[in-house]
Amino acid sequence: MVSDGTVGASATPDRGVAAALVRAVRPRQWVKNLLVVAAPLAAGELGDVDVLVATLLALVSFCLAASAVYLVNDTADREVDRLHPTKRLRPVASGELPVPVALGAAGVLAAAALAVGWVADPALAVLVAAYLGLQLLYALWLKHEPVLDISIVAAGFLMRAVAGGLAADLPLSQWFLLVSGFGSLFIVAGKRYSELHTLGSESGTRRSLVRYTDTYLRFVWSTAAGATVISYSLWAFEQAPDTGIPWHTISIAPFLVGLLRYAVDVDAGTAAEPEDIVFRDRVLQVIGVVWLVTVCLGVLTS
């Protein structure tokens, strides 16, 4: 067992550390940050150049901020990660990435995230700062507190959804916020359910799991799923035109089917890494494309 994150650093070539750093910032998980595009897309404003630029800046800002959080989290968790069957291979836990390098890179990424956010809109920089502060509390303490842990992770997803509208100075509807909030809770509770299902509460890799039961987490993610569908349906009905094809209303069908498809993985205990489901499930990808097309048609014809 490696005793410290800096062990082996002197024997590791610079390019080996660089490669480990690239893996540690988890570019594969940047797909979560596409939620930043949700508000401008729903508002039908992505075709505006100023809105598009602001949205892209918000996306970059959250990718940088999320990577900084991953580095801090992996550093704080390096001891328990070494007990996990797969997390022990993470660069910090395995010793490939020295702790000082990880924390230094986290600081640089956080500063860059704030700078990019400020360029887009000072309000976005404030949101990114709040995200970083909340996630730092999570990494160092609140991840071990039941309910608070899933609430904070869900809040992180919600902040991403809000970021696009904030950067582009677009109003956010109450239904959009409800869909984003409950949808985030559904994903996070499903993630915890899968972790409990796969590892068990005695694994020692996540202390908050000791206080959870599969029935409680099933209650949370099923309740959140129902609230998400209802909120989305109310939003879609509100957008429906008086005449013509109600594309927003039609989009409820693929939205519901996609959520049910994702729930299959949650129920099977294989949703511990949501991005893996998005990348590997071809049927879910097709459903997602159908939903996106119906929403875009609704925006273009409204």
mmCIF file of C-alpha atoms in Angstrom:
data_model
loop_
_atom_site.group_PDB
_atom_site.id
_atom_site.type_symbol
_atom_site.label_atom_id
_atom_site.label_comp_id
_atom_site.label_asym_id
_atom_site.label_seq_id
_atom_site.Cartn_x
_atom_site.Cartn_y
_atom_site.Cartn_z
ATOM 1 C CA MET A 1 0.000 0.000 0.000
ATOM 2 C CA VAL A 2 1.244 3.437 -0.861
ATOM 3 C CA SER A 3 1.688 5.420 2.330
ATOM 4 C CA ASP A 4 1.498 8.929 0.869
ATOM 5 C CA GLY A 5 0.393 10.635 -2.324
ATOM 6 C CA THR A 6 3.959 11.855 -2.951
ATOM 7 C CA VAL A 7 5.572 8.401 -2.919
ATOM 8 C CA GLY A 8 7.227 7.612 -6.212
ATOM 9 C CA ALA A 9 6.967 11.197 -7.455
ATOM 10 C CA SER A 10 10.738 11.535 -7.907
ATOM 11 C CA ALA A 11 10.863 8.370 -9.981
ATOM 12 C CA THR A 12 7.978 9.395 -12.214
ATOM 13 C CA PRO A 13 8.895 11.211 -15.459
ATOM 14 C CA ASP A 14 7.361 14.655 -15.941
ATOM 15 C CA ARG A 15 5.235 13.411 -18.786
ATOM 16 C CA GLY A 16 4.007 10.578 -16.564
ATOM 17 C CA VAL A 17 2.851 13.132 -14.007
ATOM 18 C CA ALA A 18 1.282 15.202 -16.770
ATOM 19 C CA ALA A 19 -0.619 12.183 -18.064
ATOM 20 C CA ALA A 20 -1.744 11.365 -14.535
ATOM 21 C CA LEU A 21 -2.922 14.966 -14.092
ATOM 22 C CA VAL A 22 -4.967 14.768 -17.285
ATOM 23 C CA ARG A 23 -6.685 11.633 -16.000
ATOM 24 C CA ALA A 24 -7.197 13.168 -12.549
ATOM 25 C CA VAL A 25 -9.126 16.180 -13.909
ATOM 26 C CA ARG A 26 -11.582 13.663 -15.425
ATOM 27 C CA PRO A 27 -12.333 15.181 -18.840
ATOM 28 C CA ARG A 28 -14.756 12.296 -19.428
ATOM 29 C CA GLN A 29 -17.005 13.745 -16.719
ATOM 30 C CA TRP A 30 -17.190 17.152 -18.375
ATOM 31 C CA VAL A 31 -20.306 15.836 -20.114
ATOM 32 C CA LYS A 32 -22.160 16.764 -16.900
ATOM 33 C CA ASN A 33 -21.383 20.409 -17.588
ATOM 34 C CA LEU A 34 -23.511 20.358 -20.743
ATOM 35 C CA LEU A 35 -26.327 21.242 -18.351
ATOM 36 C CA VAL A 36 -24.995 24.794 -18.731
ATOM 37 C CA VAL A 37 -26.520 24.844 -22.224
ATOM 38 C CA ALA A 38 -29.995 23.870 -20.975
ATOM 39 C CA ALA A 39 -31.353 27.340 -20.115
ATOM 40 C CA PRO A 40 -30.289 29.111 -23.354
ATOM 41 C CA LEU A 41 -31.535 26.113 -25.373
ATOM 42 C CA ALA A 42 -34.912 26.078 -23.615
ATOM 43 C CA ALA A 43 -35.216 29.827 -24.164
ATOM 44 C CA GLY A 44 -34.427 29.438 -27.875
ATOM 45 C CA GLU A 45 -31.582 31.960 -27.678
ATOM 46 C CA LEU A 46 -28.554 29.841 -28.631
ATOM 47 C CA GLY A 47 -28.676 31.261 -32.149
ATOM 48 C CA ASP A 48 -27.751 34.679 -30.774
ATOM 49 C CA VAL A 49 -23.974 35.113 -31.008
ATOM 50 C CA ASP A 50 -23.656 36.964 -27.684
ATOM 51 C CA VAL A 51 -25.699 34.310 -25.897
ATOM 52 C CA LEU A 52 -23.701 31.504 -27.525
ATOM 53 C CA VAL A 53 -20.369 33.049 -26.516
ATOM 54 C CA ALA A 54 -21.544 33.651 -22.939
ATOM 55 C CA THR A 55 -22.853 30.081 -22.730
ATOM 56 C CA LEU A 56 -19.566 28.626 -23.993
ATOM 57 C CA LEU A 57 -17.635 30.705 -21.459
ATOM 58 C CA ALA A 58 -19.918 29.403 -18.698
ATOM 59 C CA LEU A 59 -19.335 25.853 -19.939
ATOM 60 C CA VAL A 60 -15.551 26.302 -19.883
ATOM 61 C CA SER A 61 -15.714 27.915 -16.441
ATOM 62 C CA PHE A 62 -17.618 24.987 -14.959
ATOM 63 C CA CYS A 63 -15.347 22.415 -16.623
ATOM 64 C CA LEU A 64 -12.348 24.106 -14.976
ATOM 65 C CA ALA A 65 -14.115 24.431 -11.621
ATOM 66 C CA ALA A 66 -15.298 20.811 -11.646
ATOM 67 C CA SER A 67 -11.781 19.568 -12.409
ATOM 68 C CA ALA A 68 -10.392 21.616 -9.524
ATOM 69 C CA VAL A 69 -12.982 20.013 -7.243
ATOM 70 C CA TYR A 70 -12.086 16.512 -8.494
ATOM 71 C CA LEU A 71 -8.426 17.087 -7.595
ATOM 72 C CA VAL A 72 -9.246 18.332 -4.083
ATOM 73 C CA ASN A 73 -11.737 15.526 -3.546
ATOM 74 C CA ASP A 74 -9.298 12.845 -4.696
ATOM 75 C CA THR A 75 -6.611 14.279 -2.431
ATOM 76 C CA ALA A 76 -8.923 14.291 0.595
ATOM 77 C CA ASP A 77 -10.141 10.762 -0.197
ATOM 78 C CA ARG A 78 -6.843 9.164 -1.156
ATOM 79 C CA GLU A 79 -6.676 6.891 1.897
ATOM 80 C CA VAL A 80 -10.207 5.476 1.602
ATOM 81 C CA ASP A 81 -9.923 5.327 -2.194
ATOM 82 C CA ARG A 82 -7.122 2.800 -1.757
ATOM 83 C CA LEU A 83 -9.707 0.464 -0.196
ATOM 84 C CA HIS A 84 -12.031 0.753 -3.198
ATOM 85 C CA PRO A 85 -11.793 -1.863 -5.996
ATOM 86 C CA THR A 86 -11.549 0.746 -8.780
ATOM 87 C CA LYS A 87 -10.933 4.121 -7.110
ATOM 88 C CA ARG A 88 -7.582 2.811 -5.836
ATOM 89 C CA LEU A 89 -6.378 3.244 -9.418
ATOM 90 C CA ARG A 90 -7.029 6.992 -9.397
ATOM 91 C CA PRO A 91 -3.787 8.963 -9.942
ATOM 92 C CA VAL A 92 -3.645 10.522 -6.452
ATOM 93 C CA ALA A 93 -4.613 7.349 -4.591
ATOM 94 C CA SER A 94 -2.143 5.238 -6.582
ATOM 95 C CA GLY A 95 0.686 7.716 -6.077
ATOM 96 C CA GLU A 96 1.080 8.559 -9.782
ATOM 97 C CA LEU A 97 0.112 12.155 -9.064
ATOM 98 C CA PRO A 98 1.882 13.777 -6.072
ATOM 99 C CA VAL A 99 -0.384 15.578 -3.620
ATOM 100 C CA PRO A 100 1.395 18.973 -3.968
ATOM 101 C CA VAL A 101 0.992 18.818 -7.749
ATOM 102 C CA ALA A 102 -2.697 17.906 -7.443
ATOM 103 C CA LEU A 103 -3.437 20.746 -5.002
ATOM 104 C CA GLY A 104 -1.375 23.249 -6.979
ATOM 105 C CA ALA A 105 -3.212 22.345 -10.177
ATOM 106 C CA ALA A 106 -6.532 22.614 -8.333
ATOM 107 C CA GLY A 107 -5.670 26.164 -7.285
ATOM 108 C CA VAL A 108 -4.729 27.154 -10.833
ATOM 109 C CA LEU A 109 -7.895 25.613 -12.282
ATOM 110 C CA ALA A 110 -10.098 27.301 -9.675
ATOM 111 C CA ALA A 111 -8.528 30.694 -10.397
ATOM 112 C CA ALA A 112 -8.957 30.138 -14.141
ATOM 113 C CA ALA A 113 -12.598 29.149 -13.635
ATOM 114 C CA LEU A 114 -13.282 32.373 -11.735
ATOM 115 C CA ALA A 115 -11.465 34.458 -14.356
ATOM 116 C CA VAL A 116 -13.406 32.931 -17.258
ATOM 117 C CA GLY A 117 -16.645 33.330 -15.301
ATOM 118 C CA TRP A 118 -15.857 36.997 -14.675
ATOM 119 C CA VAL A 119 -15.246 37.582 -18.392
ATOM 120 C CA ALA A 120 -18.681 36.111 -19.161
ATOM 121 C CA ASP A 121 -20.498 37.963 -16.373
ATOM 122 C CA PRO A 122 -19.492 38.951 -12.807
ATOM 123 C CA ALA A 123 -22.647 37.229 -11.545
ATOM 124 C CA LEU A 124 -21.397 33.976 -13.094
ATOM 125 C CA ALA A 125 -18.074 34.384 -11.263
ATOM 126 C CA VAL A 126 -20.008 34.698 -7.990
ATOM 127 C CA LEU A 127 -21.949 31.518 -8.826
ATOM 128 C CA VAL A 128 -18.726 29.656 -9.648
ATOM 129 C CA ALA A 129 -17.171 30.872 -6.373
ATOM 130 C CA ALA A 130 -20.224 29.607 -4.480
ATOM 131 C CA TYR A 131 -19.939 26.282 -6.304
ATOM 132 C CA LEU A 132 -16.263 25.948 -5.404
ATOM 133 C CA GLY A 133 -16.888 26.864 -1.763
ATOM 134 C CA LEU A 134 -19.788 24.440 -1.422
ATOM 135 C CA GLN A 135 -17.868 21.614 -3.078
ATOM 136 C CA LEU A 136 -14.845 22.281 -0.845
ATOM 137 C CA LEU A 137 -17.081 21.887 2.220
ATOM 138 C CA TYR A 138 -18.437 18.716 0.666
ATOM 139 C CA ALA A 139 -14.987 17.254 -0.001
ATOM 140 C CA LEU A 140 -13.661 17.985 3.481
ATOM 141 C CA TRP A 141 -16.732 17.344 5.642
ATOM 142 C CA LEU A 142 -20.290 17.250 4.322
ATOM 143 C CA LYS A 143 -19.840 14.205 2.085
ATOM 144 C CA HIS A 144 -20.017 12.123 5.267
ATOM 145 C CA GLU A 145 -23.367 13.574 6.363
ATOM 146 C CA PRO A 146 -26.428 11.672 5.080
ATOM 147 C CA VAL A 147 -28.970 13.716 3.097
ATOM 148 C CA LEU A 148 -26.613 16.724 3.081
ATOM 149 C CA ASP A 149 -24.247 14.834 0.785
ATOM 150 C CA ILE A 150 -26.831 14.123 -1.908
ATOM 151 C CA SER A 151 -28.330 17.604 -1.499
ATOM 152 C CA ILE A 152 -24.976 19.300 -2.131
ATOM 153 C CA VAL A 153 -24.166 17.175 -5.168
ATOM 154 C CA ALA A 154 -27.647 17.868 -6.543
ATOM 155 C CA ALA A 155 -27.099 21.592 -5.857
ATOM 156 C CA GLY A 156 -23.928 21.383 -7.950
ATOM 157 C CA PHE A 157 -25.944 20.094 -10.911
ATOM 158 C CA LEU A 158 -28.547 22.814 -10.365
ATOM 159 C CA MET A 159 -25.834 25.487 -10.351
ATOM 160 C CA ARG A 160 -24.655 24.215 -13.724
ATOM 161 C CA ALA A 161 -28.186 24.513 -15.098
ATOM 162 C CA VAL A 162 -28.512 28.053 -13.751
ATOM 163 C CA ALA A 163 -25.079 29.127 -15.030
ATOM 164 C CA GLY A 164 -26.027 29.334 -18.701
ATOM 165 C CA GLY A 165 -28.994 31.601 -18.051
ATOM 166 C CA LEU A 166 -26.984 33.735 -15.653
ATOM 167 C CA ALA A 167 -24.069 34.202 -18.052
ATOM 168 C CA ALA A 168 -26.363 35.102 -20.950
ATOM 169 C CA ASP A 169 -28.621 37.261 -18.771
ATOM 170 C CA LEU A 170 -31.699 35.153 -19.546
ATOM 171 C CA PRO A 171 -34.690 34.798 -17.192
ATOM 172 C CA LEU A 172 -35.130 31.320 -15.702
ATOM 173 C CA SER A 173 -38.655 29.962 -15.399
ATOM 174 C CA GLN A 174 -39.827 28.333 -12.187
ATOM 175 C CA TRP A 175 -40.512 25.113 -14.089
ATOM 176 C CA PHE A 176 -36.985 25.042 -15.488
ATOM 177 C CA LEU A 177 -35.552 25.363 -11.977
ATOM 178 C CA LEU A 178 -37.854 22.617 -10.656
ATOM 179 C CA VAL A 179 -36.959 20.241 -13.491
ATOM 180 C CA SER A 180 -33.248 20.932 -12.963
ATOM 181 C CA GLY A 181 -33.452 20.556 -9.188
ATOM 182 C CA PHE A 182 -35.537 17.379 -9.027
ATOM 183 C CA GLY A 183 -33.738 15.886 -12.023
ATOM 184 C CA SER A 184 -30.419 16.446 -10.267
ATOM 185 C CA LEU A 185 -31.736 14.824 -7.103
ATOM 186 C CA PHE A 186 -32.924 11.828 -9.140
ATOM 187 C CA ILE A 187 -29.470 11.330 -10.653
ATOM 188 C CA VAL A 188 -27.597 11.760 -7.362
ATOM 189 C CA ALA A 189 -29.919 9.514 -5.325
ATOM 190 C CA GLY A 190 -29.639 6.915 -8.083
ATOM 191 C CA LYS A 191 -25.860 7.195 -7.904
ATOM 192 C CA ARG A 192 -25.898 6.584 -4.136
ATOM 193 C CA TYR A 193 -28.340 3.689 -4.563
ATOM 194 C CA SER A 194 -25.999 2.085 -7.055
ATOM 195 C CA GLU A 195 -22.995 2.585 -4.764
ATOM 196 C CA LEU A 196 -24.852 0.976 -1.869
ATOM 197 C CA HIS A 197 -26.091 -1.833 -4.078
ATOM 198 C CA THR A 198 -22.617 -2.517 -5.455
ATOM 199 C CA LEU A 199 -20.381 -1.967 -2.404
ATOM 200 C CA GLY A 200 -22.584 -2.338 0.646
ATOM 201 C CA SER A 201 -22.490 -0.039 3.667
ATOM 202 C CA GLU A 202 -19.533 -1.899 5.185
ATOM 203 C CA SER A 203 -17.162 -1.061 2.337
ATOM 204 C CA GLY A 204 -15.605 1.833 4.244
ATOM 205 C CA THR A 205 -15.254 3.925 1.090
ATOM 206 C CA ARG A 206 -18.133 6.308 1.826
ATOM 207 C CA ARG A 207 -19.225 6.776 5.437
ATOM 208 C CA SER A 208 -22.590 8.309 4.572
ATOM 209 C CA LEU A 209 -23.650 4.995 3.006
ATOM 210 C CA VAL A 210 -23.712 3.467 6.492
ATOM 211 C CA ARG A 211 -26.740 5.630 7.315
ATOM 212 C CA TYR A 212 -28.616 4.857 4.088
ATOM 213 C CA THR A 213 -30.770 1.879 3.182
ATOM 214 C CA ASP A 214 -31.706 0.781 -0.313
ATOM 215 C CA THR A 215 -35.396 1.366 0.472
ATOM 216 C CA TYR A 216 -34.752 4.963 1.558
ATOM 217 C CA LEU A 217 -32.675 5.783 -1.517
ATOM 218 C CA ARG A 218 -35.242 4.089 -3.746
ATOM 219 C CA PHE A 219 -37.888 6.334 -2.149
ATOM 220 C CA VAL A 220 -35.782 9.435 -2.829
ATOM 221 C CA TRP A 221 -34.975 8.710 -6.461
ATOM 222 C CA SER A 222 -38.501 7.549 -7.291
ATOM 223 C CA THR A 223 -40.014 10.650 -5.659
ATOM 224 C CA ALA A 224 -37.539 12.893 -7.484
ATOM 225 C CA ALA A 225 -38.299 11.132 -10.776
ATOM 226 C CA GLY A 226 -42.029 11.736 -10.381
ATOM 227 C CA ALA A 227 -41.498 15.399 -9.489
ATOM 228 C CA THR A 228 -39.171 15.829 -12.476
ATOM 229 C CA VAL A 229 -41.705 14.445 -14.950
ATOM 230 C CA ILE A 230 -44.548 16.536 -13.524
ATOM 231 C CA SER A 231 -42.461 19.728 -13.559
ATOM 232 C CA TYR A 232 -41.267 19.099 -17.105
ATOM 233 C CA SER A 233 -44.809 18.376 -18.283
ATOM 234 C CA LEU A 234 -46.099 21.629 -16.774
ATOM 235 C CA TRP A 235 -43.255 23.521 -18.478
ATOM 236 C CA ALA A 236 -44.033 21.837 -21.814
ATOM 237 C CA PHE A 237 -47.742 22.565 -21.576
ATOM 238 C CA GLU A 238 -46.944 26.191 -20.788
ATOM 239 C CA GLN A 239 -44.851 26.443 -23.967
ATOM 240 C CA ALA A 240 -47.461 24.835 -26.234
ATOM 241 C CA PRO A 241 -48.710 27.172 -29.012
ATOM 242 C CA ASP A 242 -52.383 27.925 -29.604
ATOM 243 C CA THR A 243 -52.100 26.590 -33.140
ATOM 244 C CA GLY A 244 -49.767 24.244 -35.014
ATOM 245 C CA ILE A 245 -47.921 21.168 -33.820
ATOM 246 C CA PRO A 246 -47.285 21.250 -30.041
ATOM 247 C CA TRP A 247 -43.673 20.056 -30.215
ATOM 248 C CA HIS A 248 -42.926 20.922 -26.592
ATOM 249 C CA THR A 249 -45.865 18.806 -25.467
ATOM 250 C CA ILE A 250 -44.736 15.959 -27.745
ATOM 251 C CA SER A 251 -41.271 16.174 -26.156
ATOM 252 C CA ILE A 252 -42.769 14.872 -22.908
ATOM 253 C CA ALA A 253 -42.865 11.369 -24.415
ATOM 254 C CA PRO A 254 -39.127 10.966 -25.192
ATOM 255 C CA PHE A 255 -38.291 12.782 -21.938
ATOM 256 C CA LEU A 256 -40.299 10.232 -19.933
ATOM 257 C CA VAL A 257 -38.962 7.270 -21.920
ATOM 258 C CA GLY A 258 -35.390 8.489 -21.425
ATOM 259 C CA LEU A 259 -35.901 8.868 -17.694
ATOM 260 C CA LEU A 260 -37.423 5.378 -17.476
ATOM 261 C CA ARG A 261 -34.521 3.973 -19.500
ATOM 262 C CA TYR A 262 -32.022 5.567 -17.126
ATOM 263 C CA ALA A 263 -34.026 4.221 -14.161
ATOM 264 C CA VAL A 264 -33.363 0.678 -15.421
ATOM 265 C CA ASP A 265 -29.654 1.206 -14.678
ATOM 266 C CA VAL A 266 -30.439 2.828 -11.330
ATOM 267 C CA ASP A 267 -32.620 -0.105 -10.291
ATOM 268 C CA ALA A 268 -29.926 -2.560 -11.385
ATOM 269 C CA GLY A 269 -27.343 -0.730 -9.275
ATOM 270 C CA THR A 270 -25.181 0.228 -12.263
ATOM 271 C CA ALA A 271 -25.655 4.022 -12.173
ATOM 272 C CA ALA A 272 -22.739 4.835 -9.861
ATOM 273 C CA GLU A 273 -21.090 6.758 -12.731
ATOM 274 C CA PRO A 274 -23.869 8.568 -14.682
ATOM 275 C CA GLU A 275 -21.533 9.640 -17.494
ATOM 276 C CA ASP A 276 -20.740 5.982 -18.238
ATOM 277 C CA ILE A 277 -24.430 5.325 -18.883
ATOM 278 C CA VAL A 278 -24.611 8.282 -21.261
ATOM 279 C CA PHE A 279 -21.563 7.089 -23.228
ATOM 280 C CA ARG A 280 -22.396 3.370 -23.421
ATOM 281 C CA ASP A 281 -26.200 3.213 -23.746
ATOM 282 C CA ARG A 282 -26.908 3.646 -27.460
ATOM 283 C CA VAL A 283 -30.679 3.395 -26.995
ATOM 284 C CA LEU A 284 -30.590 6.172 -24.393
ATOM 285 C CA GLN A 285 -28.523 8.281 -26.799
ATOM 286 C CA VAL A 286 -31.123 7.818 -29.555
ATOM 287 C CA ILE A 287 -33.918 8.748 -27.133
ATOM 288 C CA GLY A 288 -31.928 11.812 -26.141
ATOM 289 C CA VAL A 289 -31.541 12.883 -29.774
ATOM 290 C CA VAL A 290 -35.288 12.445 -30.394
ATOM 291 C CA TRP A 291 -36.059 14.547 -27.305
ATOM 292 C CA LEU A 292 -33.580 17.244 -28.370
ATOM 293 C CA VAL A 293 -35.055 17.393 -31.879
ATOM 294 C CA THR A 294 -38.607 17.808 -30.556
ATOM 295 C CA VAL A 295 -37.504 20.569 -28.168
ATOM 296 C CA CYS A 296 -35.597 22.387 -30.927
ATOM 297 C CA LEU A 297 -38.602 22.138 -33.235
ATOM 298 C CA GLY A 298 -40.731 23.569 -30.458
ATOM 299 C CA VAL A 299 -38.318 26.469 -30.027
ATOM 300 C CA LEU A 300 -38.105 27.161 -33.769
ATOM 301 C CA THR A 301 -41.871 27.105 -34.308
ATOM 302 C CA SER A 302 -42.876 29.033 -31.195
#
